[in-house]
Amino acid sequence: MDTALRFAVLLLTLSFGAGLQLNYIDDYEEEPKEEDVSADSKYGSLWPLPQKIQMSEISFKLTSSSFKIVDAKESSAGPSCSLLKDAYRRYYEYMFGSSKRQQLNKRRRTGPSELTELQVLITSPDSDCDGYPSVTSDESYELSVDQPYAVLRAPKVWGALRGLETFSQLVFEDDYGAKSINATQISDFPRFAHRGILLDTSRHYLPIKVILANLETMAMNKINVFHWHIVDDQSFPYLSRTFPQLSQQGAYHPYTHVYTPADVKMVIEFARLRGIRVIPEFDTPGHTQSWGKGQKDLLTPCYSGATPSGTFGPVNPILNTTYDFMSQFFKEISTVFPDAYVHLGGDEVDFNCWKSNPDIQKFMAQQGFGQDFSKLESFYIQRLLNIVTSTKKGYMIWQEVFDNGVKLKPDTIIHVWKGTQLQYQNEMANVTSAGYQTLLSTPWYLNRISYGQDWRGHYKADPQDFNGTDEQKKLVVGGEACLWGEYVDATNLTPRLWPRASAVAERLWSAKDVTDINDAFNRLSVHRCRMVERGIPAEPLFSSFCPREYKGL
Amino acid sequence: MHKGLQTHPNFYFLLLSILQVGLNTVEAVWPLPQTFISSSEQYRLNPQTFYFGYGMQSAAQPGCTVLDSAFKRYFSLIFLDLTSGYGALRFSVDKPFSVEISVDRDDCDGYPSEDSSEKYNLTVSAGRASLNAQTVWGALRGLESFSQLVYQDDFGSYFVNKTEIEDFPRFQFRAILLDTSRHYLPVQTILKTLDAMAYSKFNVFHWHIVDDPSFPYQSRTFPDLSAKGAFHPMTHIYTQSDVRRVISHGRLRGIRILPEFDSPGHTKSWGKGQSDLLTPCYNGGIPSGTFGPINPALPSTYTFMATLFKEVSSVFPDSYIHLGGDEVDFTCWRSNPDVRAFMQAMGFGGDFTKLEAFYMENIMNITSALNKTSIVWQDVFDYHERRSSLSVVEVWKEGCYLCEVRRVAKAGLKVILASPWYLDQPGPSHNWARYYTVWPLAFKGTEEQKKLVIGGEVCMWGEYVDATNLMPRLWPRASAAAERLWSDEQQTSNVDKAFPRLQEFRCKLLRRGIQAEPLYVGHCKHEYQGI
């Protein structure tokens, strides 16, 4: 009778594994059908998709015994450019594997359809080889795969790094296991200069190894900023030379759960070699519970009635000692982290403790702030910004600081993270119409999980989708995928981040009109298998397989 | 045996132990034993003077495969950083400590089964612990509990406190389902899961081995099934020796391996290696080239299934077999003129549920002739008129799942509950408590009916899961379900009390190399060191 009908309806709404569809927060997408299997894209496995590609049917073979990546004669980066040397080896190993390297056979004649060389040519007089990447670094490159050799041309080493990744993505294995590459011309550059990932090392400590593995994966996705949310309420793992008691008292463990200066240095250099900036965030005045353990009188004592309750609130903004401390602390930070920017946080300040404290109330009255505690917050931030400015650093701040009307330097970057789509689009419009640069994260909180292919939602979000003039749109420097740490540590970070962050990576690198989601699915499926093959446990998009499954267990 | 102790007010003792011992040992065992009494009296354990041994009266003696290998395993689990240089230079001589195991039956070479007793008693006192069980499977559970009682102080010394445990599982069937069809899982991943299952006292591995997307089981009788139906015929398959390895790894940990060969739906991959098995779908009078569920109208179907299940029955020693039977789409059957003619001949009219029932009936006859007890998904129960031929029904659909449990129990059939434990779905909240606050017997029914609920199952379907993310997605959330299925409900109904225990247990899993994800902010002394 109606059973068959009922069944049909059931089948429409439930697929077996999706049996218990509950009310998820971000229900971006209808469920994929079982037929949703990947097909080949005409762009192979390129991810993120380059700006201009011409691919031909002609293909060349590559063999591990004769293929080389070398500096072109005219290149401004010489043999002493270890950044490139390191990258050549890395990409050779990605392409041919490090373990089963065959011995070089010099006598073997190369066949007519063989490609034996990739020449890397840095065209600008200063290659930037020993520098650090910055927001203005040129990442463009041109790649020509043809005989007698392939040429990768880039103004700076940063573009060369991106081009090497692209070259390695062009190499494929034919049915006989031989490496091949099609004759190809690519001209490429990023759509946005700031393409970041935030990792949170306070809520859970992340071993250095995990951070490095993710820098490696970021490079595979042409992501160029590691936003290191290094401390927060829960723990203070940063080992400060000036204030060692901060981590001594504030880390989960003073030896096993800290980042020593050598660790930080290693992260920065590892990132530099991959063209990735490291921007540290020292979030104040809220999110600072762990700071208080190692630095007396820094936090505001909260009162219960007329007596201190024994608990503490945000940084105490009314004491001069606070600003002395901050000056010294940020002086250290400005020398430890080479990037021109530091992220100062400024989000989610809870006013209750400030309200309860009689000294603060007195100060408020003196300053004429009335009961408007956002004025007090502004007062604090203002002074902090002056301190950081004096260390010759630019700053990024979470959107609340802008929303509260704090006076900012014109080159401040406002980081938008709150609200619905409509709300963040309005915020982007407001920030840019005030003339500030901005960075979007709201749609890319990857710590939020839901059932199914939520990468599709991440892929569709566009940071320039808001009402504004072309001038305003130009003020959007990029975006960041955030992986907050409440429920994430070394056990689940990598598969939760990848390949979901790859969707963000393409949105931020590729042209605005690269929006074909089916083509993206096809390329991303192969790209995810490539990450798996390179040893990264990137999780699957849907039922499928990789030729070489993850075995890292 | 345990009755005398059970009448004591357990909470009094628990409270006492909290006050006396501090965090180190409080209810250190997950899932919580039925009765657990510990005191602050602690004994130092020295790996050089620590022994496992068989009791004089024990039916099993040295040479017992299950226990001998368990001793080896648990020695390493108890003395975790032995390799990292446990002070070779020790001046104080510790008294020896021995754990003496006695079992009533020598089932060392057998397989755990549906009626294996897992009951055990463990008494830890000065210099010795005695562990008594009816079967070696119970002894394994006791060894796991003992290993969880041992802790290290800040100087790395090992201790165990004076303890008395009487324990047995609330439910006899405590399973985890892995799906190796939607993604292939390397054997290594399956073995690792079995290890972790033993830590939470799970005792059934439900192997959803084949489905629409791929057929990785390499059949002796029908090698084409995996040669054509696997994702890859050489690298994405389970050979007979892989399967044997899984079964033996499970056996040594007291875990039954329950294979599922789901039909007549969910069989697309079967059709690639076995022609004429699936129903050809029609489009406007002609075959469309696509295929539907298994063709129930052909006698050859049943010959094939009988042969396949004969093989499967001999490969998998467990007395249960899962026959699936869920989500059969009737559109293809309806489109096929031969199927319709068959319906006519059988007098089914237009009711395709009757056709499905007819098919399942035949399959169940095949497996019962092979002396196997069959489990089916609830769909079969829902659409089956002759329910007497069913034996075990697994409830998986959302909504009022206890209503369904009640219906099945009322029909006098055994029930397994899976609905609340679909762990492949990570969202929306990270709340593990959702899997903890499940009350499988909270339905109106007689004692007899409640006894028919034989247990529950954690399902990890494979659409979005493979070896890259399986472990953290499964653990420690599956452990929450494990306590629900093993422990006394009254003693374990409070989420806030369970939380610190589960956090501690999660760190224990990490320490044992299981990639268990965090429950919330915090840290473990030894963090996971992989990526």
Short mmCIF file of C-alpha atoms in Angstrom, two decimals, chain A residues 1 3-7 10-11 14-25 31-32 34-35 202-205 207 209-210 213-214 234 252-253 256-257 447-453 485-492 494-496 528 532 535-553, chain B residues 182-184 186 188-189 192 208 211-213 231-232 235-236 262 266 268 326-330 334 351 353 356 377 379 383 396-399 418-422 424-428 430 434 461-469 471-473 506 510 514-525 527-531:
data_model
loop_
_atom_site.label_atom_id
_atom_site.label_comp_id
_atom_site.label_asym_id
_atom_site.label_seq_id
_atom_site.Cartn_x
_atom_site.Cartn_y
_atom_site.Cartn_z
CA MET A 1 0.00 0.00 0.00
CA THR A 3 4.66 1.28 2.47
CA ALA A 4 6.51 1.50 -0.79
CA LEU A 5 5.87 5.19 -0.97
CA ARG A 6 6.95 5.70 2.60
CA PHE A 7 10.06 3.78 1.79
CA LEU A 10 12.79 7.51 3.45
CA LEU A 11 15.34 6.75 0.83
CA LEU A 14 18.26 9.00 4.44
CA SER A 15 21.17 7.30 2.97
CA PHE A 16 22.27 4.45 5.11
CA GLY A 17 25.18 6.03 6.85
CA ALA A 18 23.34 9.29 7.03
CA GLY A 19 20.51 7.65 8.87
CA LEU A 20 20.45 9.91 11.85
CA GLN A 21 20.45 13.37 10.39
CA LEU A 22 20.14 15.67 13.35
CA ASN A 23 19.91 19.44 13.43
CA TYR A 24 23.33 20.59 12.53
CA ILE A 25 24.52 24.11 12.91
CA GLU A 31 23.59 15.11 0.81
CA PRO A 32 25.62 13.91 -2.12
CA GLU A 34 25.76 7.64 -4.07
CA GLU A 35 26.75 8.30 -7.67
CA SER A 202 46.66 27.13 24.22
CA ARG A 203 43.51 25.07 24.62
CA HIS A 204 45.56 22.06 23.69
CA TYR A 205 49.29 21.95 23.35
CA PRO A 207 53.75 19.15 19.60
CA LYS A 209 56.00 17.92 14.90
CA VAL A 210 52.31 18.57 14.28
CA ALA A 213 53.59 18.80 9.34
CA ASN A 214 50.87 21.36 8.90
CA GLN A 234 43.88 27.87 29.24
CA TYR A 252 50.10 22.95 31.19
CA HIS A 253 53.54 21.66 32.08
CA THR A 256 56.83 19.17 28.22
CA HIS A 257 54.10 21.60 27.18
CA ASN A 447 36.62 23.61 14.26
CA ARG A 448 32.87 23.59 13.58
CA ILE A 449 32.01 20.21 12.21
CA SER A 450 28.91 18.77 10.67
CA TYR A 451 27.96 15.63 8.83
CA GLY A 452 28.75 15.50 5.14
CA GLN A 453 30.68 17.60 2.70
CA GLY A 485 41.51 24.12 19.96
CA GLU A 486 38.72 23.28 22.41
CA TYR A 487 38.22 19.86 20.85
CA VAL A 488 41.37 19.56 18.78
CA ASP A 489 44.81 18.30 19.57
CA ALA A 490 47.50 16.26 17.85
CA THR A 491 45.19 13.25 17.67
CA ASN A 492 42.64 14.80 15.33
CA THR A 494 45.41 17.04 10.69
CA PRO A 495 42.39 15.11 9.35
CA ARG A 496 40.04 17.81 10.65
CA ARG A 528 43.59 14.77 -1.06
CA VAL A 532 47.83 11.18 1.84
CA GLY A 535 52.20 11.23 4.48
CA ILE A 536 49.47 13.66 5.56
CA PRO A 537 46.33 12.04 6.99
CA ALA A 538 43.89 14.20 5.02
CA GLU A 539 40.39 12.82 5.47
CA PRO A 540 38.19 11.62 2.61
CA LEU A 541 35.57 13.77 0.89
CA PHE A 542 33.21 10.87 0.29
CA SER A 543 33.13 7.11 -0.39
CA SER A 544 36.13 6.43 -2.58
CA PHE A 545 39.67 5.19 -2.43
CA CYS A 546 43.22 6.34 -2.94
CA PRO A 547 45.71 4.19 -4.84
CA ARG A 548 47.92 4.38 -1.78
CA GLU A 549 45.92 4.60 1.41
CA TYR A 550 47.12 6.19 4.60
CA LYS A 551 49.31 3.78 6.49
CA GLY A 552 50.76 6.13 9.05
CA LEU A 553 48.91 4.57 11.91
CA ARG B 182 32.84 2.80 1.45
CA HIS B 183 36.51 3.16 2.25
CA TYR B 184 39.03 0.38 2.47
CA PRO B 186 44.11 -1.40 6.00
CA GLN B 188 46.61 -2.65 10.50
CA THR B 189 43.83 -0.16 11.22
CA LYS B 192 44.49 -1.38 16.13
CA HIS B 208 30.40 -4.53 7.50
CA ASP B 211 28.44 -2.84 0.34
CA ASP B 212 27.58 -0.87 -2.81
CA PRO B 213 30.89 0.94 -3.32
CA PHE B 231 38.40 -0.64 -5.41
CA HIS B 232 41.58 -2.36 -6.52
CA THR B 235 45.75 -3.57 -2.89
CA HIS B 236 42.22 -2.97 -1.63
CA ASP B 262 24.21 -7.25 3.42
CA HIS B 266 23.56 -2.48 -0.88
CA LYS B 268 26.08 -2.89 -6.37
CA ASP B 326 18.11 -2.77 5.05
CA GLU B 327 17.05 -0.06 2.66
CA VAL B 328 15.88 -2.05 -0.31
CA ASP B 329 14.83 0.21 -3.14
CA PHE B 330 11.83 -1.25 -4.96
CA ARG B 334 9.06 -2.72 -10.06
CA ASP B 351 3.43 -5.55 -2.44
CA THR B 353 7.76 -5.92 0.85
CA GLU B 356 11.72 -8.79 0.04
CA TRP B 377 18.53 -4.72 10.36
CA ASP B 379 13.74 -3.07 8.14
CA TYR B 383 8.20 -5.50 6.68
CA TRP B 396 19.24 1.52 13.72
CA LYS B 397 16.70 4.11 12.69
CA GLU B 398 16.34 7.45 14.39
CA GLY B 399 13.22 8.70 16.10
CA ALA B 418 22.50 0.93 17.42
CA SER B 419 20.40 4.08 16.76
CA PRO B 420 21.91 6.34 19.43
CA TRP B 421 25.48 5.36 18.61
CA TYR B 422 26.09 6.44 15.02
CA ASP B 424 30.39 8.59 12.06
CA GLN B 425 28.32 11.71 12.55
CA PRO B 426 30.55 14.17 14.33
CA GLY B 427 28.22 17.13 14.71
CA PRO B 428 26.71 19.32 15.80
CA HIS B 430 31.34 17.69 20.37
CA ARG B 434 25.07 12.21 24.06
CA TRP B 461 29.88 4.12 8.68
CA GLY B 462 32.47 4.83 6.08
CA GLU B 463 31.21 7.60 3.77
CA TYR B 464 33.54 10.13 5.37
CA VAL B 465 35.85 7.87 7.30
CA ASP B 466 39.02 6.05 6.37
CA ALA B 467 42.34 5.31 8.01
CA THR B 468 43.17 9.02 8.15
CA ASN B 469 40.44 9.94 10.61
CA MET B 471 40.73 6.47 15.30
CA PRO B 472 40.06 9.97 16.67
CA ARG B 473 36.49 9.83 15.42
CA ARG B 506 41.40 9.03 27.29
CA LEU B 510 46.91 7.98 24.29
CA ILE B 514 45.50 4.95 20.60
CA GLN B 515 44.80 8.21 18.80
CA ALA B 516 41.87 9.23 21.01
CA GLU B 517 40.68 12.79 20.54
CA PRO B 518 40.22 15.24 23.42
CA LEU B 519 36.88 15.65 25.19
CA TYR B 520 37.50 19.29 25.96
CA VAL B 521 40.35 21.70 26.74
CA GLY B 522 43.14 20.28 28.84
CA HIS B 523 46.19 18.16 28.47
CA CYS B 524 47.59 14.70 28.99
CA LYS B 525 50.93 14.09 30.59
CA GLU B 527 50.48 13.77 24.37
CA TYR B 528 50.01 11.98 21.09
CA GLN B 529 53.21 12.30 19.11
CA GLY B 530 52.03 11.46 15.61
CA ILE B 531 50.46 13.88 13.16
#
